[in-house]
mmCIF file of C-alpha atoms in Angstrom:
data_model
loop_
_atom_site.group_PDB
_atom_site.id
_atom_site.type_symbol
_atom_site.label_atom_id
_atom_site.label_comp_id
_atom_site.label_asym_id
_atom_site.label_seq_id
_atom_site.Cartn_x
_atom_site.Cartn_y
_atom_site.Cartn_z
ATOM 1 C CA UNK A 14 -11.106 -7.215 7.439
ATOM 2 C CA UNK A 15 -11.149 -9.744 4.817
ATOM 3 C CA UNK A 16 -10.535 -8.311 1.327
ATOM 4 C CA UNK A 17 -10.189 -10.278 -1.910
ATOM 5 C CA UNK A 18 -9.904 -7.584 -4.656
ATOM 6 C CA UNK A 19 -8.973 -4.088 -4.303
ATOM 7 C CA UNK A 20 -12.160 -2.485 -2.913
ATOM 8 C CA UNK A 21 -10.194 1.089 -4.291
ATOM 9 C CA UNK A 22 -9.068 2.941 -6.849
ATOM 10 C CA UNK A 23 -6.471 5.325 -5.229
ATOM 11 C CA UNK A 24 -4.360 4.247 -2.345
ATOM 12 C CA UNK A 25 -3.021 7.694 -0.415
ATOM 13 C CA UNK A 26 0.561 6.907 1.276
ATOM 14 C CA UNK A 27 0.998 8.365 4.163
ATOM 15 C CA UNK A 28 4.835 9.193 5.472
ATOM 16 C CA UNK A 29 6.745 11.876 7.050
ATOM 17 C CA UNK A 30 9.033 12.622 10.497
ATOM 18 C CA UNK A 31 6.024 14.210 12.247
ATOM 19 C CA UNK A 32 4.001 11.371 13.748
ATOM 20 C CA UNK A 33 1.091 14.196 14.548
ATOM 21 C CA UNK A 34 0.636 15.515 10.943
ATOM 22 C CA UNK A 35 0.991 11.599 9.651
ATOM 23 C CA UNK A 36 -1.974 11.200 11.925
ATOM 24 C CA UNK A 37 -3.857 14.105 11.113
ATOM 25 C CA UNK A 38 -3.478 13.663 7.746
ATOM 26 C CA UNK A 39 -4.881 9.870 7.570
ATOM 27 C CA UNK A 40 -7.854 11.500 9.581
ATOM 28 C CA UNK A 41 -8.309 14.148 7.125
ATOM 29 C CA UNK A 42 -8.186 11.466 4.262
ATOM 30 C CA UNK A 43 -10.734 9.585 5.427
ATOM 31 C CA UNK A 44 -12.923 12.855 5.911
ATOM 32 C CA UNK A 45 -12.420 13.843 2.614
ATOM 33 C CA UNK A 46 -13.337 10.553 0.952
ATOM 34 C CA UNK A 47 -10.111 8.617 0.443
ATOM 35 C CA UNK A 48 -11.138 5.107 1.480
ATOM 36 C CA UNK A 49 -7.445 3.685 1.809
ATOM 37 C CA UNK A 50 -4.559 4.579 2.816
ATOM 38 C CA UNK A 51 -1.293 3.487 3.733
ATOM 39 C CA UNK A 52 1.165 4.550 6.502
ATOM 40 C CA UNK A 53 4.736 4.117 5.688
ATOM 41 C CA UNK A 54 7.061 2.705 7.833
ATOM 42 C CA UNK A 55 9.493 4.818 6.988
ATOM 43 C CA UNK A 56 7.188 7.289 9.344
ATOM 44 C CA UNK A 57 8.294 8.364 12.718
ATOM 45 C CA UNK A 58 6.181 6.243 15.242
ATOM 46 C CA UNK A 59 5.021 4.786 12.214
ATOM 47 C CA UNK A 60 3.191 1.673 14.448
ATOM 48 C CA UNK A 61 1.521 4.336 17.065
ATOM 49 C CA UNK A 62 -0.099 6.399 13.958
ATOM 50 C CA UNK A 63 -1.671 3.397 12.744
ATOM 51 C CA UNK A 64 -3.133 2.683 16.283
ATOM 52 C CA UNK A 65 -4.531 5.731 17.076
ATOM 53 C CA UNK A 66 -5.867 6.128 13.685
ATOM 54 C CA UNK A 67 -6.908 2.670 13.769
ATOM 55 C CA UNK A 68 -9.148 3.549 17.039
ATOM 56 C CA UNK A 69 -10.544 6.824 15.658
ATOM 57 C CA UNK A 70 -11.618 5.268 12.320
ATOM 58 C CA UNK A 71 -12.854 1.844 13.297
ATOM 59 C CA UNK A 72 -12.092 -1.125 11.965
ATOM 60 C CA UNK A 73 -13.539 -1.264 9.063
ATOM 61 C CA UNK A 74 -11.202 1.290 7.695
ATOM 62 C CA UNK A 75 -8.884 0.499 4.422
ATOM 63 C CA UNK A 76 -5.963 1.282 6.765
ATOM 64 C CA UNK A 77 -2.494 0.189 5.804
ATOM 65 C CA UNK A 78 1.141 -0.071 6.440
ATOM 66 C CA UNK A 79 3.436 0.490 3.953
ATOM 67 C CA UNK A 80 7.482 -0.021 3.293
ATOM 68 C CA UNK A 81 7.283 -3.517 5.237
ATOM 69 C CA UNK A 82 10.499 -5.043 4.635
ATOM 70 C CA UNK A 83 9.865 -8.164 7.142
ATOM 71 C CA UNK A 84 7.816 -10.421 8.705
ATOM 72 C CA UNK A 85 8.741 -8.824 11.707
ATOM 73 C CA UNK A 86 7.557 -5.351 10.221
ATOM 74 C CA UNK A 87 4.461 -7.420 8.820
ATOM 75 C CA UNK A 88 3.553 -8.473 12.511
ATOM 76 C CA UNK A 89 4.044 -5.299 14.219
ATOM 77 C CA UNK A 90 2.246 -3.126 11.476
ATOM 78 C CA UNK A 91 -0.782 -6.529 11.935
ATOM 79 C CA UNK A 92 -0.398 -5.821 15.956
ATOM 80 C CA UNK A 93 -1.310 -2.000 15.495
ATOM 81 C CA UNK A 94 -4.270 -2.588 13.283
ATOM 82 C CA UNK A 95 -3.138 -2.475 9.596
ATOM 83 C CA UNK A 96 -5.648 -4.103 7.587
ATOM 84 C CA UNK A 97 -3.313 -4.799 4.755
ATOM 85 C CA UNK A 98 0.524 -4.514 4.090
ATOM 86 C CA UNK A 99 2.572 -2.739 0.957
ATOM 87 C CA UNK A 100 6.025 -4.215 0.524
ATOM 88 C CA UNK A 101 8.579 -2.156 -2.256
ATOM 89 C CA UNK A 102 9.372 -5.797 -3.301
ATOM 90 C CA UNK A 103 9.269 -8.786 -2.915
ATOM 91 C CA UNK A 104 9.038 -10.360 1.263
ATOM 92 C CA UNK A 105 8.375 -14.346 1.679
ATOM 93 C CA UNK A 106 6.396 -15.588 4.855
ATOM 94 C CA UNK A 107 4.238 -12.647 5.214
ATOM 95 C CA UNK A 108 0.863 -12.902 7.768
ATOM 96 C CA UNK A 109 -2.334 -13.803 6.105
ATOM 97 C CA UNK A 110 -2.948 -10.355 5.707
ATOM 98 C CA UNK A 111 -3.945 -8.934 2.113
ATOM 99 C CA UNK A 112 -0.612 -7.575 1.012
ATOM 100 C CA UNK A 113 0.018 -5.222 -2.066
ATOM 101 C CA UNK A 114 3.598 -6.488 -3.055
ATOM 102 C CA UNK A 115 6.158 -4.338 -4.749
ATOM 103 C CA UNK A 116 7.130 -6.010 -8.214
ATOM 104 C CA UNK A 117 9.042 -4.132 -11.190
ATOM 105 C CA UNK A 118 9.824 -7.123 -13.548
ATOM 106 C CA UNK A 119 7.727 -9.295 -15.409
ATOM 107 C CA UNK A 120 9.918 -12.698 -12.971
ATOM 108 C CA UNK A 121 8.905 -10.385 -9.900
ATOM 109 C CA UNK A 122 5.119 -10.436 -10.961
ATOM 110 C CA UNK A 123 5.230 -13.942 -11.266
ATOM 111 C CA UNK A 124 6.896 -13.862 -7.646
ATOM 112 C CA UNK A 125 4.274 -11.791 -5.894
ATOM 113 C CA UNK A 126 1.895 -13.399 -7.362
ATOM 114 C CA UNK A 127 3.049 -16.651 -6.165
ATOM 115 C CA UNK A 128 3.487 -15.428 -2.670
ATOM 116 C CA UNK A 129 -0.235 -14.849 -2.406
ATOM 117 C CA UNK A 130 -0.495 -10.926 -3.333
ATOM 118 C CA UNK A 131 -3.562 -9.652 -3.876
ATOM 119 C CA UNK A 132 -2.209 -7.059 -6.145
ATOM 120 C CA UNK A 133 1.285 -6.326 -7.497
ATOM 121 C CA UNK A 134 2.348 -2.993 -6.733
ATOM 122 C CA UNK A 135 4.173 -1.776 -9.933
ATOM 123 C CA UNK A 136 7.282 0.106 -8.334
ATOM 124 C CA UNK A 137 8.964 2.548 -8.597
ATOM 125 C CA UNK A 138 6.300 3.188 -11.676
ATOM 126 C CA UNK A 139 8.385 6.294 -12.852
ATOM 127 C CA UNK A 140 10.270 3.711 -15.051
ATOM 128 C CA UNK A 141 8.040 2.517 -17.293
ATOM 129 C CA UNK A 142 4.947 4.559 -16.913
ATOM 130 C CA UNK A 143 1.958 4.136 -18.303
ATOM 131 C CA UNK A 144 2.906 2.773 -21.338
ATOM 132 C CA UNK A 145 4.712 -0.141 -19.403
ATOM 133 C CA UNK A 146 1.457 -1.385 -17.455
ATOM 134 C CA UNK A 147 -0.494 -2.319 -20.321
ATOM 135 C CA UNK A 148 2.558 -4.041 -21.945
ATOM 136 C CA UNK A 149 2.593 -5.928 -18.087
ATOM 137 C CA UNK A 150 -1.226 -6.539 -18.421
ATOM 138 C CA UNK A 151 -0.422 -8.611 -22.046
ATOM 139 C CA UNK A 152 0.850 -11.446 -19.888
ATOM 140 C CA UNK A 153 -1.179 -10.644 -16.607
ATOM 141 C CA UNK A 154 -4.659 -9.444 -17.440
ATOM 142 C CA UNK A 155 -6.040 -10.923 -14.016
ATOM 143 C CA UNK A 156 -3.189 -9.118 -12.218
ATOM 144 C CA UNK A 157 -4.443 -6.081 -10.187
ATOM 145 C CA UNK A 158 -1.746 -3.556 -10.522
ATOM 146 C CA UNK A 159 -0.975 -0.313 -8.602
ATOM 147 C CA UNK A 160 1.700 1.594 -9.787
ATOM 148 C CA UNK A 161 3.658 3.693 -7.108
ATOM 149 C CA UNK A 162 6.077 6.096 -7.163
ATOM 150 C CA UNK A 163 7.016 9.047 -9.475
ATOM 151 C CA UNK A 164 3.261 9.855 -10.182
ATOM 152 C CA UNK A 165 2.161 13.414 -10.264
ATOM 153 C CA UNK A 166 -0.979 14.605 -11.310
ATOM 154 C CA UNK A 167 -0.848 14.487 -14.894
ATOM 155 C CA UNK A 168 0.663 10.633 -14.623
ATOM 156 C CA UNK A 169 -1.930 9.564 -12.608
ATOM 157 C CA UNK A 170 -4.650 10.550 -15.225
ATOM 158 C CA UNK A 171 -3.173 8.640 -17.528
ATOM 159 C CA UNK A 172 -2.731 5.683 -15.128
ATOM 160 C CA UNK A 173 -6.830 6.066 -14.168
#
């Protein structure tokens, strides 16, 4: 998969010490109408729930892995059929995979930015909110952004 602007407008992320409910609960994603989502590598057998889910949803699927913290993690997670990689911050030397990298500060933008990100992933977004994103998209209007972490419900309507 080739993708050279966000092709979504929510990204589900997928983690948890079950690897059966991670699984089931990409599957049921997808059935429901989510078009991307990420698994976390934080989640147990993290590498074998993106396979299997990579096999039942084809691979044209906006299937992810998220929480890479290496370009080892980067290669394994590219190995079990991620189509894209999330970092929390900011990981040199990456595969050419479209990555979502984790930036909180206006020097990390620049960072991720200069690493090749297709989009910055604003985290953890709980610190600034919304109000902080459009000050960030002052100095980065052609930055995709998507803010992670700390939104609920109400947050996220305000983030839409």
């Amino acid at each position: 998969m080739n993708l050279t602007e966000l092709p979504f407008r929510t990204l589900a992320i997928v983690r948890g010490r079950d690897r059966d409910a991670a699984l089931r609960t990409v599957l049921t994603l997808a059935e429901e109408g989510i078009t991307a989502a990420e698994v976390s590598l934080t989640t147990t057998d993290a590498l074998w729930v993106i396979e299997q889910a990579r096999r039942e949803l084809g691979p044209d699927a906006l299937l992810g892995a998220g929480t890479v913290l290496s370009v080892e993690d980067a290669a394994r997670a590219a190995d079990a059929g991620a189509a894209f990689l999330v970092t929390p911050g900011l990981v040199a030397g990456l595969p050419e995979l479209p990555v979502l990298m984790g930036a909180l500060t206006p020097g990390e933008v620049i960072a991720a930015t200069a690493h090749g990100a297709l989009a910055v992933k604003l985290f953890p977004a709980l610190f600034g909110g919304p109000a902080y994103l459009n000050a960030l998209r002052a100095p980065f209007p052609d930055v995709p952004f998507v803010p992670v972490g700390g939104i609920d419900a109400t947050a996220a309507l305000a983030y839409l």
